Coordinates of C-alpha atoms in Angstrom, one line a residue:
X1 CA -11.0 -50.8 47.8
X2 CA -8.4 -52.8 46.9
X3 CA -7.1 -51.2 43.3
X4 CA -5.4 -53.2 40.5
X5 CA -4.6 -52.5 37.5
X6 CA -7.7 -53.3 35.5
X7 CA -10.5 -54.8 38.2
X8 CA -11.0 -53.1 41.7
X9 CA -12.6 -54.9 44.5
X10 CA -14.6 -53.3 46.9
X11 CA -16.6 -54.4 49.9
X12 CA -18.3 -52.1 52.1
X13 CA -19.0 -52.4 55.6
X14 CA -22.0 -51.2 58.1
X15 CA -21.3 -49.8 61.5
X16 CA -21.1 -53.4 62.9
X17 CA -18.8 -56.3 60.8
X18 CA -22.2 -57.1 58.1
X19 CA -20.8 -56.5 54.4
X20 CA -23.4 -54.2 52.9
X21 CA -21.9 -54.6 49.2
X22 CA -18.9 -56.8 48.1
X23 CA -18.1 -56.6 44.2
X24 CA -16.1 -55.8 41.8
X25 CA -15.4 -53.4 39.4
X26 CA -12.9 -51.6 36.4
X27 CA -10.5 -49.2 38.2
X28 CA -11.6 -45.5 36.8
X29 CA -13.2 -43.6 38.7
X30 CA -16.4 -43.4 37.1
X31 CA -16.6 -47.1 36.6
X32 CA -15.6 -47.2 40.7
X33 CA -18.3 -44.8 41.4
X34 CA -20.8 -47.0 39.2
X35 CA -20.2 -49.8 41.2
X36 CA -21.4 -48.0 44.5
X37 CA -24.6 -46.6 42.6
X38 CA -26.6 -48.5 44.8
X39 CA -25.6 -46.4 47.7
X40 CA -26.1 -43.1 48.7
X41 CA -23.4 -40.7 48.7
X42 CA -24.4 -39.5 52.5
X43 CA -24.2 -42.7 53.4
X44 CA -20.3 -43.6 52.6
X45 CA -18.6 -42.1 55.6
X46 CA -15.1 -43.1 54.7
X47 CA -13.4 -44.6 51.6
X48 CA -9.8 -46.2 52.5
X49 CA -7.5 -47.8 49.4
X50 CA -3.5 -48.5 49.3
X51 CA -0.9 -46.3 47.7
X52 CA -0.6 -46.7 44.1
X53 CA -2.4 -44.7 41.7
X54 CA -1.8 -41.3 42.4
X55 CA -4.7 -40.0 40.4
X56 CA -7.5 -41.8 41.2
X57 CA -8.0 -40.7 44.8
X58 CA -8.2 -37.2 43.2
X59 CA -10.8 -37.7 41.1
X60 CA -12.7 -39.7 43.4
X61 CA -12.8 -36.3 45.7
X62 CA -13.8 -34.3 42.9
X63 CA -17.2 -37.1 42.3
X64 CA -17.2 -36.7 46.3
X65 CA -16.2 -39.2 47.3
X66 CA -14.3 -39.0 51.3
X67 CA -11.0 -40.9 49.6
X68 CA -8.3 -41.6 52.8
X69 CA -5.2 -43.3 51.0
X70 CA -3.4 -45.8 53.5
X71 CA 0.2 -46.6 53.2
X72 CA 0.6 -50.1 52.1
X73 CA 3.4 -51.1 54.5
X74 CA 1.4 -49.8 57.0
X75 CA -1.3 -51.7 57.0
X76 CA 0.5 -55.0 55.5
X77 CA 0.5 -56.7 58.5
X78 CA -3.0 -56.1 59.4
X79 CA -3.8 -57.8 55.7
X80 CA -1.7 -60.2 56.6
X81 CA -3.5 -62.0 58.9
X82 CA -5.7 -63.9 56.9
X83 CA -4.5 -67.1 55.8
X84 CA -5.3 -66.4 51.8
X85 CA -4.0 -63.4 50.0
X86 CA -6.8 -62.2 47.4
X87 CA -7.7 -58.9 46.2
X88 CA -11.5 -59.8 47.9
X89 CA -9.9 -60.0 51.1
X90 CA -8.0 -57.1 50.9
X91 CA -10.5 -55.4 50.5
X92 CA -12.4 -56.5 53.3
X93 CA -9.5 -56.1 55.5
X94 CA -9.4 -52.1 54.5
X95 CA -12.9 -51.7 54.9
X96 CA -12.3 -53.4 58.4
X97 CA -9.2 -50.6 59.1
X98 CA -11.7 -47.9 58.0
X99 CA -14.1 -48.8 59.9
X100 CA -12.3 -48.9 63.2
X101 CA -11.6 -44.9 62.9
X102 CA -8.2 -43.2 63.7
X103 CA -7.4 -43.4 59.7
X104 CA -5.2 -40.3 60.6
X105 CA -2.3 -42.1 61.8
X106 CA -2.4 -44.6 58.6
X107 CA -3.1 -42.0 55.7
X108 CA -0.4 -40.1 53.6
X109 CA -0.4 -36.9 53.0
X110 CA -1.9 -35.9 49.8
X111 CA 0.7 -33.9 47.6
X112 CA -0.1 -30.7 46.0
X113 CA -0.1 -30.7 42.1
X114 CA 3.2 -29.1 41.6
X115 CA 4.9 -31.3 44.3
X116 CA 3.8 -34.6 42.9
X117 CA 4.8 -33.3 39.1
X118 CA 8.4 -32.3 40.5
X119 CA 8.3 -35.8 42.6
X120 CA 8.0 -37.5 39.1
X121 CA 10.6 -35.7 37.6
X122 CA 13.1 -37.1 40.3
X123 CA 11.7 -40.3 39.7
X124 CA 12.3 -40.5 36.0
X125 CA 16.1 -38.6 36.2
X126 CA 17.0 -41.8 38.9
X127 CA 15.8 -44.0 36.4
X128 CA 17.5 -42.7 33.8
X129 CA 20.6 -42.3 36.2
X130 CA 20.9 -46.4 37.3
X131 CA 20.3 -46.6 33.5
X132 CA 23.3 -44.8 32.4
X133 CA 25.2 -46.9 35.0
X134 CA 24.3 -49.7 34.2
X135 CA 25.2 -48.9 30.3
X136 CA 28.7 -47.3 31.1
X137 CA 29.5 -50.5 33.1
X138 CA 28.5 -52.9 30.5
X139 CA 30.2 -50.9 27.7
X140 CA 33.3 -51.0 30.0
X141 CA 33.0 -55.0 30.3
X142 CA 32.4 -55.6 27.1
X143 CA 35.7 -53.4 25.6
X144 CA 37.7 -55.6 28.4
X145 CA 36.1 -59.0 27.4
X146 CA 37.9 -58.5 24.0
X147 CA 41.2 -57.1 25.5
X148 CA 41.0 -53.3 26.4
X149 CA 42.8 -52.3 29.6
X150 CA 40.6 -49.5 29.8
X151 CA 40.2 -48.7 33.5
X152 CA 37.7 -45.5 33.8
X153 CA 35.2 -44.2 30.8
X154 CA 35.0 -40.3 30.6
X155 CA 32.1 -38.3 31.1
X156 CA 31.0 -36.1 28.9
X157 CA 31.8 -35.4 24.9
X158 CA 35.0 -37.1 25.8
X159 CA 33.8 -40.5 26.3
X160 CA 33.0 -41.0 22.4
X161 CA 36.6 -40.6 21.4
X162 CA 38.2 -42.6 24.3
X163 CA 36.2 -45.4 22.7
X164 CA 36.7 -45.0 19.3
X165 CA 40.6 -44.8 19.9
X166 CA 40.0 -48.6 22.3
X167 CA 37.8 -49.5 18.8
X168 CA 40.3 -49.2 16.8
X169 CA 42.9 -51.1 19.0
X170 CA 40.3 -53.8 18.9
X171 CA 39.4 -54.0 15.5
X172 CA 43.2 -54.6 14.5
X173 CA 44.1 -56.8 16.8
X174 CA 40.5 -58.9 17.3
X175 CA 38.4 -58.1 14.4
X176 CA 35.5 -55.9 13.3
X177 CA 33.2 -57.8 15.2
X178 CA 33.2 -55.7 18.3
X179 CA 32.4 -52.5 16.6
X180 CA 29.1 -53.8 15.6
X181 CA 28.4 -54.4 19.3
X182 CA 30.3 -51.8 20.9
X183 CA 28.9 -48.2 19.0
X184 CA 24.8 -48.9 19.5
X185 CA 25.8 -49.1 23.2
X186 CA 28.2 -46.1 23.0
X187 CA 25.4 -44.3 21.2
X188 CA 22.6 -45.3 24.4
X189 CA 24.8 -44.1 26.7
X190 CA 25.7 -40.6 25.2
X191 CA 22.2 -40.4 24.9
X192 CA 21.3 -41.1 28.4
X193 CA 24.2 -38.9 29.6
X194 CA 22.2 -35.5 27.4
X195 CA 18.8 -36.5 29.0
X196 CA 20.1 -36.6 32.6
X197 CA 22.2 -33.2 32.0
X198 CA 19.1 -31.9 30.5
X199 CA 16.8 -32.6 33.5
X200 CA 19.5 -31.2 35.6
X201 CA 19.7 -28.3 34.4
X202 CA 16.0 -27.8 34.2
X203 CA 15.8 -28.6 38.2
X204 CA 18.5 -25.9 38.6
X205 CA 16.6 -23.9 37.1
X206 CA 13.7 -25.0 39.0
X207 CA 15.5 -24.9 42.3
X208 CA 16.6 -21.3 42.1
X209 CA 13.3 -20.1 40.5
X210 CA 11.3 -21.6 43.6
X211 CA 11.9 -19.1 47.0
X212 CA 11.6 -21.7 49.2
X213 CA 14.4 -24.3 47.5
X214 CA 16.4 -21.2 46.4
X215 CA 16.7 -20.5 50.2
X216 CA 18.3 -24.8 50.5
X217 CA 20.5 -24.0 48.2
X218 CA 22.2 -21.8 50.8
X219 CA 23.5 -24.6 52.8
X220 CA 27.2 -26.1 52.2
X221 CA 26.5 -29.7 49.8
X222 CA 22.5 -29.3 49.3
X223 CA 22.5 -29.2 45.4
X224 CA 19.3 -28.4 43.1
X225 CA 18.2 -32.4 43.4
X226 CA 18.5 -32.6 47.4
X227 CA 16.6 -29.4 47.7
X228 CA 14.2 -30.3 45.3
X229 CA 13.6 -33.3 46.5
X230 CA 13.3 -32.7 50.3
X231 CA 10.9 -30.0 49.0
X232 CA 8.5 -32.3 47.3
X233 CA 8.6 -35.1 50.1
X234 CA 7.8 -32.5 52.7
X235 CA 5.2 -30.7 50.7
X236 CA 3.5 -28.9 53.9
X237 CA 5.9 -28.1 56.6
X238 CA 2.5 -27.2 59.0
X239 CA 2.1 -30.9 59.5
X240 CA 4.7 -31.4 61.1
X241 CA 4.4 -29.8 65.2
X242 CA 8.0 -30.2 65.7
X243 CA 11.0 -29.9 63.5
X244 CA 12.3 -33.5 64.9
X245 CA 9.6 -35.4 63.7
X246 CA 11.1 -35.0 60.1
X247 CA 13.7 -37.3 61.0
X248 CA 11.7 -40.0 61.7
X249 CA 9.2 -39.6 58.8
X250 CA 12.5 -39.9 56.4
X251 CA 13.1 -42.9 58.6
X252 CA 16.7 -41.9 59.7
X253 CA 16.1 -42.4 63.6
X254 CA 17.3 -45.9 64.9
X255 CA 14.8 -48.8 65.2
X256 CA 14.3 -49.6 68.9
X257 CA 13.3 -53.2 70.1
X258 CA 12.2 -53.4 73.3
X259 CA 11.8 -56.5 75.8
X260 CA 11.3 -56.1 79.6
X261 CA 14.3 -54.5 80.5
X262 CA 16.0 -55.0 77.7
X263 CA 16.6 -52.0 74.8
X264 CA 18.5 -52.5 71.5
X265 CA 18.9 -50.0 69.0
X266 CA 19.3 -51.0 65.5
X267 CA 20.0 -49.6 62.0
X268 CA 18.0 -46.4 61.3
X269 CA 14.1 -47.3 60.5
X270 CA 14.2 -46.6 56.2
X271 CA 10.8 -45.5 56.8
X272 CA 9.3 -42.6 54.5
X273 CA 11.0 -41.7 51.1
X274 CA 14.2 -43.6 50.2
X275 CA 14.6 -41.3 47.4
X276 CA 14.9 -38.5 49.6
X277 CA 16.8 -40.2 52.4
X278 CA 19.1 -41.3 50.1
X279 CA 19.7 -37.5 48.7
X280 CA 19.9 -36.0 51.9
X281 CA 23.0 -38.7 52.8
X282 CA 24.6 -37.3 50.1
X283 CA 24.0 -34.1 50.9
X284 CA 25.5 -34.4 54.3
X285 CA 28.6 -36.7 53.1
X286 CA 29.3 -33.5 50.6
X287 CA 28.8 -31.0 54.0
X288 CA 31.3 -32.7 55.9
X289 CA 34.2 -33.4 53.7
X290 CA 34.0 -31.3 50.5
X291 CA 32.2 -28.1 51.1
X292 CA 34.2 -25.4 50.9
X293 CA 32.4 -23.7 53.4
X294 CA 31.7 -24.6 57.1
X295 CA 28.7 -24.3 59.1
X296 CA 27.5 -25.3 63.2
X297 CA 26.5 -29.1 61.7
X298 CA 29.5 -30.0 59.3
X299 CA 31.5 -29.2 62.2
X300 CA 29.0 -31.2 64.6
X301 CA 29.7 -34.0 62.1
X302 CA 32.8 -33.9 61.9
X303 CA 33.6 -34.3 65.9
X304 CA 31.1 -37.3 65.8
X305 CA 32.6 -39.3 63.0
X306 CA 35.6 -39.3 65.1
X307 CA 33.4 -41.2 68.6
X308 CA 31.0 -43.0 66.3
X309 CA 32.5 -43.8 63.0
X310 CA 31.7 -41.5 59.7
X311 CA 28.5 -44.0 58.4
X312 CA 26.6 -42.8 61.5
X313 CA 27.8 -39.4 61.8
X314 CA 26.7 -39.1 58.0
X315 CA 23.2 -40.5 59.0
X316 CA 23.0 -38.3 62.3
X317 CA 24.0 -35.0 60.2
X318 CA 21.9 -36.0 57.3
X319 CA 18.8 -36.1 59.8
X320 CA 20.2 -32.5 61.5
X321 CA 20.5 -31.5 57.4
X322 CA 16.4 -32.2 57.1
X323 CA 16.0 -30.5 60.5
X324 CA 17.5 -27.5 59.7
X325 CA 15.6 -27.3 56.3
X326 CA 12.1 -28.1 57.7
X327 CA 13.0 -25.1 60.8
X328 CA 14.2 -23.0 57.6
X329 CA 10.7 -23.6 55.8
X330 CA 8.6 -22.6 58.4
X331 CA 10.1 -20.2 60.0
X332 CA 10.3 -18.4 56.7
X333 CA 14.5 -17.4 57.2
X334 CA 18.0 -17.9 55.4
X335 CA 20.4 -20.0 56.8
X336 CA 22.5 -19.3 59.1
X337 CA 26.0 -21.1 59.5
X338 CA 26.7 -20.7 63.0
X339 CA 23.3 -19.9 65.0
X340 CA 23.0 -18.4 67.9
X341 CA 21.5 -21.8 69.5
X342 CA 22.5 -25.0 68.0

């Protein structure tokens, strides 16, 4: 199935390459399932469709449905080869990947419930975030485009009379106009900066509450967001057989090209969450110069900035940093600053 907004196509395939059903449809689940009335529900062995819509493939199951959700830059390039990009032959081409078998090494994990609603939570607070940045910078522009030497806003309750004491150097020297433009963008801002302080605190509150983030919260510069976050990427730490495969499913293991006897290693892969990543770089950047307290990797970190450069050593501790938390999870334990075996 190839999913859009308002129309789905779906083709269907026999054991062989024959299309049994090509057609198309609305994109609810019951109008999806209407579409394939003309087959029985024995007779669908496997239904594959990109990321996207993360409700549908749950209420497919619940119809009954075997739903395998593919992960659209995996299986890009294989819907790439055709010469003609339509949603028809998209569709075809993931009936052809189903069919083939082995949908284990293309499908996602499903998320729980409680994992996804906390993964949307992060995404609205980093939307929110790059919106409050954006606002505070073009309020700052705008007060230097009519002659304020402001340099740095404040944060918090302060920020309103910093600007109403540059307002009022303004208005006497340039002219009224700029208040009009100045206070409905000093008013978005404050009002971005309550929401975002508002989520945080519920996630702190979230993140202590919860034994298994209250437990990340142990470690020197993992805050409320990383833990949370790195909790509801992960979801099931049973999935993964060895603690080291983490780091390459957050895509922060180098990219190897390969030719003859030739090896290059590149920039780390970006695979996986970039959400996450991104929060657990930050994490580790806090571990290894402002924690207050020290631990086996901050120190690790620290000895490898100084042969590699601190951009790597931030990336190589920030994958250790997952590591740790994943061995953590599933072992069911605190942490432990300097472990016996490191």
């Amino acid at each position: 199935m190839d999913v859009g907004e308002e129309f789905t196509n779906i083709c269907v395939l026999d054991g062989g390459d024959t299309p049994v059903l090509e057609c198309s449809t609305g994109s609810s689940a019951a109008e999806i399932a209407a579409g394939l009335g003309s087959l029985k529900m024995s007779e669908i062995q496997v239904m594959a469709m990109e990321t996207g819509s993360v409700a549908l493939p749950e209420k497919l199951r619940k119809i009954g449905f075997p739903v395998s959700v593919l992960h659209a830059r995996t299986v890009h390039r294989f819907l790439s080869i055709r010469h003609h990009k339509t949603d028809a032959n998209d569709a075809r081409g993931l009936a052809e990947i189903a069919r083939l078998g082995n949908l284990a090494a293309l499908a996602i994990h499903p998320r729980s419930t409680a994992s996804q609603e906390l993964r949307n939570q992060l995404i609205i607070r980093n939307s929110l975030v790059s919106a409050r940045v954006a606002a505070r910078a073009t309020l700052r522009s705008t007060l230097r485009n009519y002659g304020s030497e402001i340099r740095q806003l404040s944060l918090g309750e302060a920020l309103r009379p910093q600007i109403e004491t540059e307002l009022d150097f303004i208005s006497r020297t340039v002219g009224s106009s700029a208040v009009t433009q100045v206070v409905p963008l000093l008013d978005v801002c404050e009002s971005l900066a309550k929401y975002v302080s508002s989520l945080d605190r519920q996630m702190q509150r979230t993140a202590a509450s919860n034994p298994v983030t209250s437990r990340f919260l142990q470690i020197p510069g993992v805050g409320p967001i990383c833990a949370i976050s790195f909790y509801s990427a992960i979801d099931e730490p049973s999935r993964f057989r060895r603690t080291a495969d983490v780091g390459a499913y957050l895509g922060m293991i180098p990219k190897i090209s390969q030719s003859g006897s030739t090896t290059y290693r590149s920039r780390v892969t970006k695979a996986g969450s970039a959400m996450t990543r991104s929060h657990l770089v930050m994490a580790a950047g806090v571990m290894m110069s402002r924690a207050k307290q020290r631990c086996a990797i901050s120190d690790w970190g620290v000895t490898l900035a100084e042969k590699v450069g601190y951009p790597k050593a931030r990336m190589a501790v920030a994958r250790k940093l997952a590591m740790a938390m994943l061995s953590m999870w599933k072992a069911d334990k605190m942490f432990e600053p300097y472990p016996q075996r490191f």
